[in-house]
XYZ file of C-alpha atoms in Angstrom:
779
model
C 7.714 137.689 -25.169
C 4.659 135.772 -25.690
C 7.101 132.715 -25.976
C 8.669 133.309 -22.720
C 5.309 133.572 -20.945
C 4.305 130.283 -22.639
C 7.048 128.672 -21.372
C 6.833 130.097 -17.856
C 3.176 128.801 -17.654
C 3.893 125.502 -19.126
C 6.446 125.206 -16.543
C 4.217 126.133 -13.910
C 1.458 123.718 -15.283
C 4.020 120.944 -15.145
C 5.116 121.341 -12.000
C 1.942 121.569 -10.427
C 1.160 118.610 -12.439
C 4.017 116.690 -11.000
C 3.267 118.028 -7.341
C -0.393 116.530 -7.893
C 1.373 113.228 -9.235
C 3.301 113.345 -6.159
C 0.331 113.612 -3.917
C -1.445 111.094 -5.636
C 1.235 108.667 -4.761
C 1.345 109.569 -1.392
C -2.160 109.276 -0.898
C -2.363 106.090 -2.650
C 0.520 104.339 -0.139
C -0.846 105.754 2.887
C -1.100 102.221 4.203
C 1.365 100.637 2.673
C 4.166 99.035 5.004
C 7.530 101.062 5.258
C 6.162 103.934 2.651
C 7.838 107.223 3.355
C 6.067 110.360 2.329
C 7.329 111.776 -1.224
C 7.362 115.277 -2.230
C 8.519 117.264 -5.394
C 11.454 119.936 -5.035
C 11.240 122.754 -7.073
C 13.502 125.792 -8.022
C 13.455 128.820 -10.087
C 14.387 128.790 -13.695
C 17.265 131.279 -14.659
C 16.586 134.748 -15.428
C 16.504 135.902 -18.873
C 18.193 139.663 -19.869
C 15.403 141.055 -22.137
C 15.629 144.741 -22.769
C 17.634 145.511 -20.014
C 15.675 143.557 -17.757
C 16.224 140.187 -15.712
C 13.054 138.492 -16.526
C 11.959 135.291 -14.621
C 11.922 132.218 -16.763
C 9.449 130.173 -14.323
C 10.082 127.398 -12.035
C 11.992 124.147 -12.384
C 11.024 120.622 -11.013
C 13.926 119.249 -9.797
C 13.401 116.127 -7.906
C 11.210 113.776 -6.049
C 12.478 112.983 -2.686
C 11.404 110.970 0.397
C 11.144 112.624 3.870
C 12.867 109.822 6.043
C 15.546 109.839 8.675
C 18.458 107.389 8.435
C 19.348 107.503 12.477
C 15.822 106.682 13.142
C 15.746 103.729 10.713
C 18.845 102.148 12.397
C 17.301 102.462 15.759
C 14.030 100.703 14.671
C 16.070 98.025 13.063
C 17.507 97.438 16.434
C 14.474 98.073 18.267
C 12.799 95.007 16.175
C 15.338 92.921 16.826
C 15.381 93.368 20.631
C 11.554 92.834 20.840
C 11.133 89.886 18.423
C 14.310 88.121 20.756
C 12.130 88.609 23.686
C 9.012 87.720 22.056
C 9.981 84.613 20.625
C 11.806 83.636 24.041
C 8.501 84.315 26.031
C 6.582 81.870 23.860
C 8.806 79.016 24.596
C 9.401 79.917 28.023
C 5.364 80.544 28.716
C 4.553 76.724 27.098
C 7.410 75.155 29.642
C 5.600 77.312 32.485
C 2.372 75.707 31.551
C 4.109 72.289 31.227
C 5.384 72.421 34.961
C 1.788 72.926 36.108
C 2.623 75.334 38.998
C 1.128 76.384 41.307
C -2.015 74.301 41.341
C -0.741 70.911 42.091
C -0.641 69.095 38.964
C 3.288 69.133 38.406
C 6.259 67.454 40.286
C 5.494 68.929 43.392
C 2.074 67.895 43.946
C 3.456 64.428 42.664
C 6.423 64.528 45.545
C 3.797 65.637 48.017
C 1.622 62.598 47.165
C 4.434 60.127 47.194
C 5.461 61.281 50.436
C 2.073 61.185 51.960
C 1.635 57.466 50.719
C 5.024 56.608 52.443
C 3.550 58.496 55.651
C 0.445 56.319 55.445
C 2.319 53.094 54.856
C 4.619 53.808 58.132
C 1.460 53.611 60.066
C 0.473 49.716 59.135
C 3.554 48.417 57.306
C 1.508 45.023 56.780
C -1.506 46.449 54.915
C -1.133 45.363 51.029
C -3.615 48.125 50.080
C -1.191 50.850 51.147
C 1.831 49.183 49.836
C -0.082 49.088 46.475
C -0.618 52.778 47.301
C 2.640 53.599 47.440
C 3.849 51.760 44.405
C 1.056 53.514 42.709
C 1.983 57.025 44.039
C 5.478 56.098 43.100
C 4.778 55.214 39.404
C 2.375 58.259 39.034
C 5.606 60.647 40.110
C 8.065 58.735 37.889
C 5.538 59.368 34.862
C 5.491 62.966 35.703
C 9.213 63.230 35.341
C 9.428 60.954 32.150
C 6.342 63.481 30.465
C 8.299 66.412 31.800
C 11.680 65.212 30.139
C 9.808 63.866 27.073
C 7.725 67.277 26.263
C 10.702 69.107 26.942
C 12.697 67.409 24.446
C 9.882 67.600 22.009
C 9.684 71.519 22.583
C 13.633 71.528 22.217
C 13.119 69.901 18.812
C 10.411 71.962 17.829
C 12.165 75.164 18.645
C 14.907 73.835 16.654
C 12.769 73.404 13.755
C 11.197 76.862 13.801
C 14.811 78.337 13.797
C 14.951 76.159 10.400
C 12.052 77.757 9.344
C 13.213 81.385 10.150
C 16.681 81.024 8.412
C 14.662 80.106 5.290
C 13.032 83.213 5.791
C 16.338 84.978 6.036
C 17.723 83.485 3.187
C 14.761 84.688 1.120
C 15.151 88.207 2.484
C 18.679 88.512 1.999
C 18.223 87.278 -1.953
C 15.477 89.987 -2.349
C 18.012 92.644 -0.811
C 20.391 91.680 -3.540
C 17.760 92.349 -6.291
C 16.942 95.645 -4.501
C 20.243 96.270 -4.161
C 21.300 96.077 -8.185
C 17.862 97.869 -8.761
C 18.816 100.899 -7.004
C 22.168 101.206 -8.380
C 20.897 100.678 -11.753
C 18.187 103.592 -10.944
C 20.210 106.203 -9.363
C 23.106 105.394 -11.907
C 20.643 107.897 -14.250
C 20.507 110.747 -11.059
C 17.085 109.388 -10.157
C 16.537 108.735 -6.552
C 14.934 105.154 -6.251
C 12.611 106.230 -3.651
C 10.111 103.286 -3.711
C 12.733 100.876 -4.061
C 14.795 102.334 -0.848
C 11.375 102.203 0.901
C 11.037 98.660 -0.268
C 14.643 97.783 0.993
C 14.184 99.411 4.472
C 11.217 97.668 5.033
C 12.671 94.163 4.066
C 16.027 95.417 6.727
C 13.015 95.935 9.487
C 11.629 92.340 8.833
C 15.290 90.786 8.779
C 16.102 91.954 11.921
C 13.025 90.867 13.171
C 14.902 87.369 12.623
C 18.673 88.065 12.986
C 20.763 90.534 14.810
C 22.066 92.844 11.710
C 24.327 95.862 11.173
C 23.908 97.467 7.503
C 26.106 100.078 5.734
C 25.268 101.741 2.245
C 28.169 102.770 -0.073
C 28.403 105.473 -2.382
C 26.308 103.900 -5.156
C 23.644 103.091 -2.867
C 24.014 99.583 -2.200
C 24.073 98.219 1.154
C 26.072 95.644 3.156
C 24.536 93.526 5.689
C 26.324 91.669 8.645
C 24.281 89.081 11.006
C 25.969 88.351 14.322
C 29.223 90.144 12.678
C 29.449 87.864 9.560
C 28.541 89.132 6.096
C 24.812 87.900 5.189
C 24.322 90.328 1.982
C 27.339 91.950 -0.004
C 27.391 93.942 -2.931
C 26.210 91.196 -5.741
C 25.058 88.158 -3.324
C 23.483 87.033 -0.690
C 25.563 84.526 1.752
C 23.183 81.462 2.711
C 22.511 81.052 6.325
C 22.152 77.528 7.399
C 21.163 75.389 10.670
C 22.232 71.860 11.867
C 20.050 70.190 14.571
C 21.628 67.269 16.455
C 19.629 64.874 17.695
C 19.259 66.215 21.317
C 17.714 69.403 19.706
C 20.613 71.817 19.854
C 20.977 73.968 16.871
C 24.204 75.746 15.201
C 24.056 78.227 12.816
C 26.448 78.637 9.852
C 26.989 81.526 7.177
C 28.659 80.444 3.886
C 32.011 81.781 3.602
C 32.475 81.861 7.218
C 34.006 79.005 9.472
C 32.926 80.883 12.701
C 29.319 80.350 13.385
C 27.222 84.115 13.784
C 26.654 85.308 17.649
C 22.890 86.711 17.448
C 22.105 88.703 20.171
C 18.655 89.734 19.014
C 15.804 88.740 16.595
C 13.514 85.984 16.724
C 16.214 83.409 16.028
C 18.340 84.491 18.889
C 15.100 84.237 21.233
C 14.343 81.200 19.680
C 17.788 79.624 20.317
C 17.692 80.916 23.667
C 15.022 78.793 24.645
C 16.628 75.853 22.714
C 20.021 75.794 23.463
C 19.968 77.604 27.298
C 16.854 77.883 29.045
C 15.411 74.450 27.891
C 18.896 72.404 28.290
C 19.645 74.217 31.871
C 15.941 73.136 33.255
C 16.327 69.906 32.012
C 19.663 69.767 33.913
C 17.657 70.792 37.071
C 15.313 68.404 36.419
C 17.706 65.460 35.722
C 19.484 66.569 38.972
C 16.291 66.616 40.957
C 15.167 62.992 39.392
C 19.175 61.612 39.838
C 19.150 62.704 43.537
C 15.674 61.506 44.124
C 16.610 57.795 42.642
C 20.103 57.674 44.462
C 18.839 59.153 47.783
C 16.038 56.895 47.880
C 17.817 54.014 47.122
C 20.513 54.676 49.698
C 17.713 54.043 51.863
C 15.649 51.547 50.426
C 18.465 49.581 49.414
C 19.335 49.049 53.453
C 15.812 48.107 54.284
C 13.976 44.733 54.545
C 10.827 43.304 52.840
C 8.108 41.982 54.816
C 9.971 38.327 55.084
C 12.898 40.247 57.032
C 15.736 39.098 54.362
C 16.331 37.955 51.050
C 17.059 34.884 48.966
C 17.872 36.539 45.828
C 18.538 40.079 44.435
C 19.742 41.364 40.821
C 21.196 44.968 40.699
C 19.596 47.554 38.463
C 22.957 48.864 37.210
C 25.574 46.905 35.527
C 29.300 47.195 35.815
C 31.292 47.982 32.645
C 34.366 46.539 31.107
C 35.701 49.697 30.438
C 39.318 48.688 29.121
C 37.220 46.471 26.569
C 39.700 43.256 27.356
C 36.684 40.881 27.863
C 36.925 40.942 31.644
C 34.771 43.124 33.866
C 36.109 41.740 36.965
C 39.424 43.408 36.834
C 37.963 47.018 36.625
C 38.215 49.014 39.584
C 35.029 49.928 40.966
C 36.088 53.783 40.088
C 36.213 52.800 36.398
C 32.962 50.458 36.085
C 31.088 53.292 34.840
C 28.502 52.839 37.302
C 26.063 55.778 37.518
C 26.273 56.878 40.801
C 29.564 57.230 42.737
C 31.013 55.263 45.182
C 32.785 56.159 48.181
C 35.660 54.708 50.380
C 33.589 52.940 53.283
C 32.002 49.798 54.302
C 29.064 48.009 53.403
C 27.132 45.909 56.303
C 25.875 42.344 55.282
C 23.687 40.150 57.696
C 23.088 36.500 56.757
C 20.289 34.915 58.922
C 19.864 31.242 59.469
C 16.399 31.039 58.609
C 16.126 27.418 61.250
C 17.336 29.098 64.155
C 17.146 33.080 63.535
C 20.799 33.469 64.117
C 22.026 36.741 62.801
C 25.794 37.064 61.671
C 27.268 40.422 60.526
C 30.073 41.062 58.405
C 31.553 44.160 57.173
C 33.266 44.538 53.900
C 35.329 47.470 53.120
C 35.495 49.073 49.888
C 37.992 51.913 48.353
C 36.572 52.177 44.969
C 39.802 53.677 43.694
C 41.711 50.010 44.781
C 39.035 47.804 45.040
C 38.047 46.192 41.648
C 34.615 44.256 41.040
C 36.209 40.889 41.360
C 37.574 42.010 44.828
C 33.603 42.921 45.666
C 32.689 39.756 44.419
C 35.367 37.712 46.574
C 34.345 39.566 49.764
C 30.746 38.622 48.805
C 31.376 35.073 48.186
C 33.711 34.846 51.571
C 30.531 35.192 53.651
C 28.836 31.937 54.632
C 25.121 31.747 53.471
C 25.514 33.407 50.493
C 26.973 33.700 46.820
C 27.512 36.004 44.318
C 28.243 36.888 40.791
C 27.869 38.631 37.590
C 25.303 37.829 34.737
C 25.771 38.111 30.932
C 24.852 41.950 31.436
C 27.155 42.590 34.206
C 24.543 42.954 36.880
C 25.437 41.860 40.374
C 23.415 38.687 41.515
C 23.207 37.655 45.190
C 21.583 34.541 46.231
C 21.544 32.989 49.730
C 21.779 29.039 50.259
C 19.173 26.937 51.497
C 17.711 28.020 54.628
C 19.792 31.372 54.670
C 18.556 34.718 54.113
C 20.506 38.296 53.705
C 20.034 41.958 53.892
C 22.241 45.069 54.243
C 20.276 46.576 56.739
C 21.463 48.693 60.145
C 20.590 45.777 62.549
C 21.466 45.045 65.952
C 23.107 41.771 66.230
C 20.814 40.805 69.625
C 23.412 38.028 70.502
C 26.685 39.803 69.687
C 29.027 37.429 71.908
C 28.921 34.675 69.198
C 32.133 33.153 71.066
C 31.017 33.221 74.377
C 34.177 35.568 75.686
C 31.910 37.374 77.980
C 31.199 34.679 80.862
C 30.389 32.042 78.692
C 30.358 28.445 79.102
C 34.013 27.676 77.567
C 37.003 28.054 79.508
C 38.230 31.315 77.969
C 41.249 33.376 78.364
C 41.917 36.590 76.554
C 44.982 38.798 76.539
C 45.289 41.779 78.741
C 45.242 44.410 76.024
C 44.372 44.857 72.461
C 47.122 43.904 69.900
C 49.369 44.679 68.109
C 51.696 42.455 70.444
C 55.400 42.496 70.723
C 56.578 39.137 69.828
C 60.130 37.897 68.225
C 60.956 34.830 66.141
C 61.220 32.062 68.102
C 58.843 33.123 71.203
C 56.691 30.470 72.501
C 53.724 29.937 74.303
C 53.271 26.675 76.565
C 49.863 25.217 77.369
C 48.328 22.304 79.236
C 45.324 20.751 77.392
C 42.597 18.043 78.239
C 45.088 15.771 76.483
C 48.504 16.920 76.977
C 51.376 19.742 77.344
C 52.675 21.440 74.722
C 54.273 24.416 73.478
C 53.233 26.750 70.441
C 56.412 28.427 68.569
C 55.682 31.803 66.859
C 57.911 32.427 63.919
C 58.626 35.750 61.749
C 57.565 33.597 58.705
C 53.541 33.503 60.072
C 53.475 37.617 60.481
C 53.753 40.639 58.256
C 56.042 42.109 61.278
C 56.245 39.809 64.266
C 57.620 42.536 66.719
C 53.778 44.255 65.892
C 51.636 40.793 65.630
C 48.050 41.493 65.237
C 45.380 39.486 66.959
C 44.365 38.026 63.825
C 47.702 36.688 63.010
C 48.367 35.026 66.519
C 44.647 33.811 66.242
C 45.802 31.799 62.796
C 49.356 30.888 64.207
C 47.408 28.841 66.958
C 44.375 27.325 65.261
C 46.744 25.892 62.824
C 48.771 23.856 65.760
C 48.248 20.420 65.673
C 48.442 20.139 69.326
C 45.798 23.173 69.894
C 43.731 21.078 67.628
C 44.084 17.711 69.480
C 43.345 19.506 72.903
C 39.962 20.584 71.610
C 41.371 24.048 71.785
C 40.759 27.033 69.475
C 41.499 31.114 69.280
C 39.106 33.655 68.736
C 39.660 37.361 68.181
C 37.584 40.016 69.859
C 37.749 43.859 69.496
C 41.673 43.270 68.770
C 42.032 40.913 71.765
C 43.000 37.178 71.463
C 41.069 34.533 73.359
C 41.841 31.030 74.008
C 38.975 28.744 74.623
C 37.879 25.368 75.003
C 36.041 23.732 72.365
C 33.651 22.309 74.824
C 31.655 24.095 77.625
C 30.965 23.268 81.266
C 32.855 23.313 84.771
C 34.799 20.232 83.654
C 36.144 22.208 80.358
C 39.430 23.751 81.291
C 43.237 24.273 80.435
C 46.241 26.138 81.489
C 48.900 28.646 80.467
C 51.768 26.691 81.488
C 54.485 29.569 80.486
C 56.376 30.524 77.127
C 58.559 33.360 76.219
C 55.467 35.275 74.870
C 53.197 35.643 77.921
C 54.620 38.686 78.872
C 53.379 40.233 75.909
C 50.165 38.782 76.042
C 49.830 39.760 79.735
C 49.582 36.206 81.120
C 51.379 34.665 83.907
C 52.586 31.137 84.203
C 50.200 28.910 85.915
C 46.868 30.485 85.195
C 44.087 27.916 84.957
C 41.009 28.505 83.297
C 37.842 26.646 84.203
C 34.209 26.791 82.035
C 31.289 27.486 83.554
C 28.008 25.122 83.557
C 25.776 28.185 82.896
C 27.604 30.946 80.358
C 26.182 34.356 80.672
C 23.517 35.197 78.055
C 23.817 38.546 76.730
C 21.324 40.485 75.065
C 21.460 43.571 73.005
C 17.960 45.568 72.479
C 16.528 49.155 71.717
C 17.054 51.111 68.458
C 20.577 52.792 67.904
C 20.245 56.886 67.425
C 23.856 57.471 66.813
C 24.577 59.734 64.113
C 27.638 57.681 63.167
C 28.646 53.997 62.684
C 30.699 52.161 66.005
C 30.511 49.784 68.999
C 30.379 49.364 72.488
C 32.890 47.141 74.135
C 31.646 45.695 77.462
C 34.458 44.951 80.380
C 33.802 43.470 83.534
C 35.332 45.339 86.676
C 35.677 42.241 88.978
C 35.006 38.697 88.944
C 31.454 37.639 90.324
C 28.355 36.169 89.655
C 25.694 38.325 87.722
C 23.116 39.231 90.285
C 24.678 37.728 93.011
C 28.254 39.367 93.944
C 27.882 42.792 95.409
C 29.397 45.343 93.544
C 30.091 43.585 90.347
C 29.933 46.187 87.587
C 30.829 46.030 83.853
C 32.374 49.330 81.900
C 31.189 49.856 78.586
C 33.703 51.991 76.348
C 32.477 53.248 72.986
C 34.949 52.604 69.753
C 36.556 55.719 70.733
C 37.798 54.454 73.990
C 36.017 56.477 76.089
C 33.979 55.299 79.054
C 30.100 55.668 78.416
C 28.375 53.809 81.067
C 29.121 51.630 84.115
C 26.437 48.799 84.804
C 25.721 47.668 88.025
C 25.268 43.689 87.548
C 25.812 43.173 91.485
C 23.419 41.464 93.905
C 20.721 44.414 93.299
C 20.781 43.673 89.559
C 17.524 41.222 88.634
C 19.403 38.873 85.860
C 17.956 39.430 82.473
C 16.732 42.942 83.028
C 17.737 45.394 80.102
C 20.103 48.296 81.458
C 20.688 51.488 79.784
C 23.741 51.884 77.915
C 23.708 55.267 75.394
C 22.604 56.153 72.301
C 19.207 53.772 72.394
C 21.112 51.064 73.325
C 20.134 48.504 76.213
C 21.756 45.522 77.538
C 20.970 42.782 79.948
C 22.873 39.716 81.219
C 21.770 36.512 82.396
C 22.910 34.129 85.186
C 26.657 33.107 85.244
C 30.333 34.214 85.834
C 32.177 37.135 84.768
C 35.896 37.394 85.380
C 38.168 40.587 85.097
C 41.242 37.974 85.931
C 40.612 36.289 82.648
C 39.832 39.710 80.398
C 36.293 38.767 79.481
C 35.002 41.134 77.077
C 32.648 41.349 74.004
C 31.784 44.309 71.480
C 28.529 44.923 70.261
C 28.518 46.752 66.792
C 26.227 49.558 66.226
C 25.063 50.948 62.749
C 23.672 54.403 62.050
C 24.413 53.947 58.124
C 25.042 50.066 56.848
C 26.629 51.186 53.381
C 29.089 54.156 54.155
C 30.405 53.080 50.898
C 27.224 53.593 48.663
C 27.862 51.023 46.573
C 24.197 49.486 47.099
C 22.943 52.448 45.657
C 25.516 52.792 43.017
C 24.673 49.574 41.587
C 20.854 49.848 42.602
C 20.572 46.692 44.535
C 17.502 46.478 46.463
C 16.291 49.483 44.808
C 13.083 51.290 44.905
C 14.098 53.507 41.872
C 15.875 52.642 38.442
C 16.953 55.082 36.188
C 19.647 57.832 36.342
C 17.409 61.067 35.282
C 14.035 62.529 34.459
C 13.998 60.772 31.427
C 14.321 57.225 32.329
C 13.153 57.220 35.940
C 10.754 54.250 37.189
C 9.924 52.298 39.887
C 11.691 49.008 40.063
C 9.623 46.535 37.989
C 9.577 43.659 40.807
C 8.046 46.054 43.083
C 5.522 47.248 40.750
C 3.832 43.253 40.633
C 4.951 42.476 44.296
C 4.781 45.362 46.846
C 5.734 42.961 49.523
C 9.263 43.759 48.288
C 8.836 47.174 49.576
C 11.513 47.764 52.140
C 9.754 49.332 55.244
C 11.588 48.397 58.126
C 15.273 46.909 58.965
C 14.250 43.961 61.075
C 11.287 42.209 59.433
C 9.619 42.643 62.518
C 5.786 43.245 62.282
C 5.373 46.886 62.361
C 8.813 47.799 62.038
C 8.472 51.176 60.060
C 12.180 52.505 60.245
C 13.000 52.228 56.681
C 9.844 54.099 55.824
C 10.667 57.041 58.378
C 14.143 57.543 57.018
C 12.591 57.933 53.543
C 9.875 60.335 54.981
C 12.493 62.280 56.640
C 13.972 62.440 53.074
C 11.153 65.004 52.204
C 12.575 67.704 54.410
C 16.387 66.696 54.969
C 19.017 68.634 52.854
C 20.591 66.472 50.018
C 24.507 66.937 49.086
C 23.838 66.594 45.592
C 21.417 69.823 45.180
C 23.583 71.750 47.385
C 22.354 71.134 50.933
C 18.475 71.869 49.710
C 15.720 69.419 50.156
C 14.061 67.637 47.308
C 10.774 70.110 47.612
C 13.087 73.156 48.102
C 15.434 72.287 45.097
C 12.152 71.883 43.193
C 10.550 75.272 44.168
C 13.598 76.941 43.438
C 13.507 75.784 40.043
C 9.631 76.709 39.487
C 10.741 80.101 41.178
C 13.566 80.674 38.759
C 11.496 79.902 36.092
C 8.542 82.141 36.845
C 11.429 84.988 37.809
C 12.902 84.711 34.108
C 9.577 85.196 32.275
C 8.421 87.919 34.554
C 11.380 89.502 34.104
C 11.460 88.494 30.139
C 7.770 89.688 29.974
C 8.541 93.200 31.719
C 11.579 93.813 29.432
C 9.227 92.931 26.167
C 6.840 95.608 27.731
C 9.534 98.072 27.725
C 11.161 97.158 24.541
C 7.471 97.355 22.736
C 6.914 100.560 24.287
C 9.920 102.240 22.728
C 9.277 100.738 19.716
C 6.005 102.338 19.361
C 7.449 105.669 20.190
C 10.139 105.291 17.380
C 7.274 104.049 15.279
C 5.191 107.329 15.881
C 8.161 109.259 15.271
C 8.531 107.651 12.005
C 4.848 108.334 11.261
C 5.232 112.039 12.142
C 8.292 112.391 9.991
C 7.873 109.965 7.219
C 3.957 109.078 7.476
C 1.331 110.160 4.993
C -1.056 112.672 6.134
C -4.141 112.179 4.279
C -5.615 115.753 5.913
C -2.140 117.354 5.031
C -2.127 116.148 1.586
C -5.465 117.040 0.722
C -4.645 120.688 1.922
C -1.361 120.039 -0.639
C -3.815 119.093 -3.439
C -5.919 121.962 -2.966
C -2.534 124.216 -3.093
C -1.063 122.775 -6.158
C -4.678 122.515 -7.760
C -5.101 126.116 -7.409
C -1.291 126.594 -8.587
C -2.334 124.695 -11.908
C -5.632 126.805 -12.370
C -3.510 130.035 -11.729
C -0.757 128.762 -14.507
C -4.021 127.925 -16.902
C -5.340 131.098 -16.482
C -1.916 132.681 -16.919
C -1.575 130.766 -20.434
C -4.828 132.122 -21.503
C -4.444 135.476 -20.969
C -1.186 135.573 -22.745
C -3.270 133.540 -25.617
C -5.610 136.678 -25.499
C -3.308 139.136 -25.472
C -1.329 137.737 -28.404
C -4.813 137.839 -30.392
C -5.156 141.309 -29.421
C -1.932 142.267 -30.744
C -2.059 140.313 -33.988
C -5.399 141.973 -34.610
C -3.875 145.583 -34.385
C -1.260 144.553 -37.507
């Protein structure tokens, strides 16, 4: 009995000692991250049958367990990943928000306002060199802000990629540690002993790892866990699979996992937050700023390219952008404009080219039709070189160069030609006869036109070979045939075309200049009658167009007298004005109540005046005045950067044109070159609030405001989500602390309890010893 009792007491002592050791271990690790409270599990020893009685044999210390909740651990792992993703993303996004400098006037918004403010200032005094320099300085400051923004965001993207690389190394280090812990746990638990502390360490590593990447994990029957990251195996039973990152020159990052050809898709963890900033948030923001800068460049250049400098015209210009040899055949001129890799698109449309003879101020307007899908670079050059007074070529870089001949100047402005009746077909001094209507004309092979000139009578024959389709002969084709005829030349006659009509005129002017239509089979098509005699005038009617055209589209006005008579003398003499669509827009009284030279209102801001002289409806007098709202509907000038204000294509390379920086007088303030002309500046000023097609119809300022607002909204949304995720994690940590954490107070209570148990067991053994001694003394 003494032996049994001593065994029972000894077990009690050892169990109490083990419990106290466990309590000490708990107290010692009360502040150890990831530590789970442990406790000793005990059970009563099997009873012994002695003298017919089941006598208890004491207590058995079975195992030391840790207090955990596997579901709570899994939820914490997911929650840590969600929180770290948001915190990492917020860190990068907040840096960009600070970079924008809004609100506060230090960002692009303030720069654009200052730029347009300088435009407004210059528009009030276009000749002021100080204000011109001020505009150039504000433009330079604006471009610098774009450049700095692009550069800093690119650097931030690279920094983010570097952070990803650093964190990938941390992931690999943690993965290796998990493999070691897996092996140690498996070896320990193979002996039947729970690896409590090792499991705590592994759980803590999993929580740390989840802060970097999106992980999932599963434990097998041997206590070994397998970890996947983004759906790809990261930690296996015996080894870790290395994660790697590759950073491209633009700062984009691609992740790889050893043994997998498919990149992991991370939805949580700091790396996911960083890649969101580097792969999505920053590139999209850079794309927006490139769009803003690109549209600013294009729209400003559209307006500036059709303006004029202080001199009113140019002597030479070189484009900012080059045509490219897309097919690499060594020839640029054979490239279609659409295939020449210009940074901006060219549309089907018309370019207006003005050439001014500097000695007389005479203006001649020329139109070049452009279809980028069929017009080659060489075609465009040829059209420019056909214009008297200028020549064009490509330099060695493929940039267009345009030069004015001596005593000439050129520009591309939407000017009014003040003297549009260049041929004198509206009461000019030449003897002039026009066709009754616009072409085409129903001629036939062999048709003739009989004329009597100052020298002789002769006949002009029309041959089908001279026409594309003689039955639909154009006015230009008829004029070419007439001007090529030797007799026409010998008699001092010529043919000109105006608004689709053919006019035969004498080269000489005055009352002595005349010719006669004698007959011929073609006169019916031209609506002439045999025997018509046409005489010139000593005083030709001087026609002048003035005003500012306010129409929204390009067009023309055709002026046709209603009767025959002298301007300012013949009662009831009137001139009808037709729009380019053929609509009658005005009828002007130029009869006896009209004072010659007085401006008469036509339409859309245009006025006309007529000097003394004779007008003739019988001889089909008329003239056409072109009115231009957009002198480059093809956008070819902006696409090649000819007379551009800005160069570059986006936020990174936008800059003011170099020669404007050194010579502000080349800034295009107006369209006429006249002192005080500010039409180009006013058009640029309107761009501040005008909708831009390339920005979805928003103005430059509104688009930028939306970008800044979107950044603020995304950051605010992420911040709110971060706060929620942080609150949820705190709740989970509190629950874990309640379940697995060490309470010093509770451990002290347990320590006292087991201390008492130890003391009681000791006293029990002492009693047994005393009893045994008493029994022995009786023998």
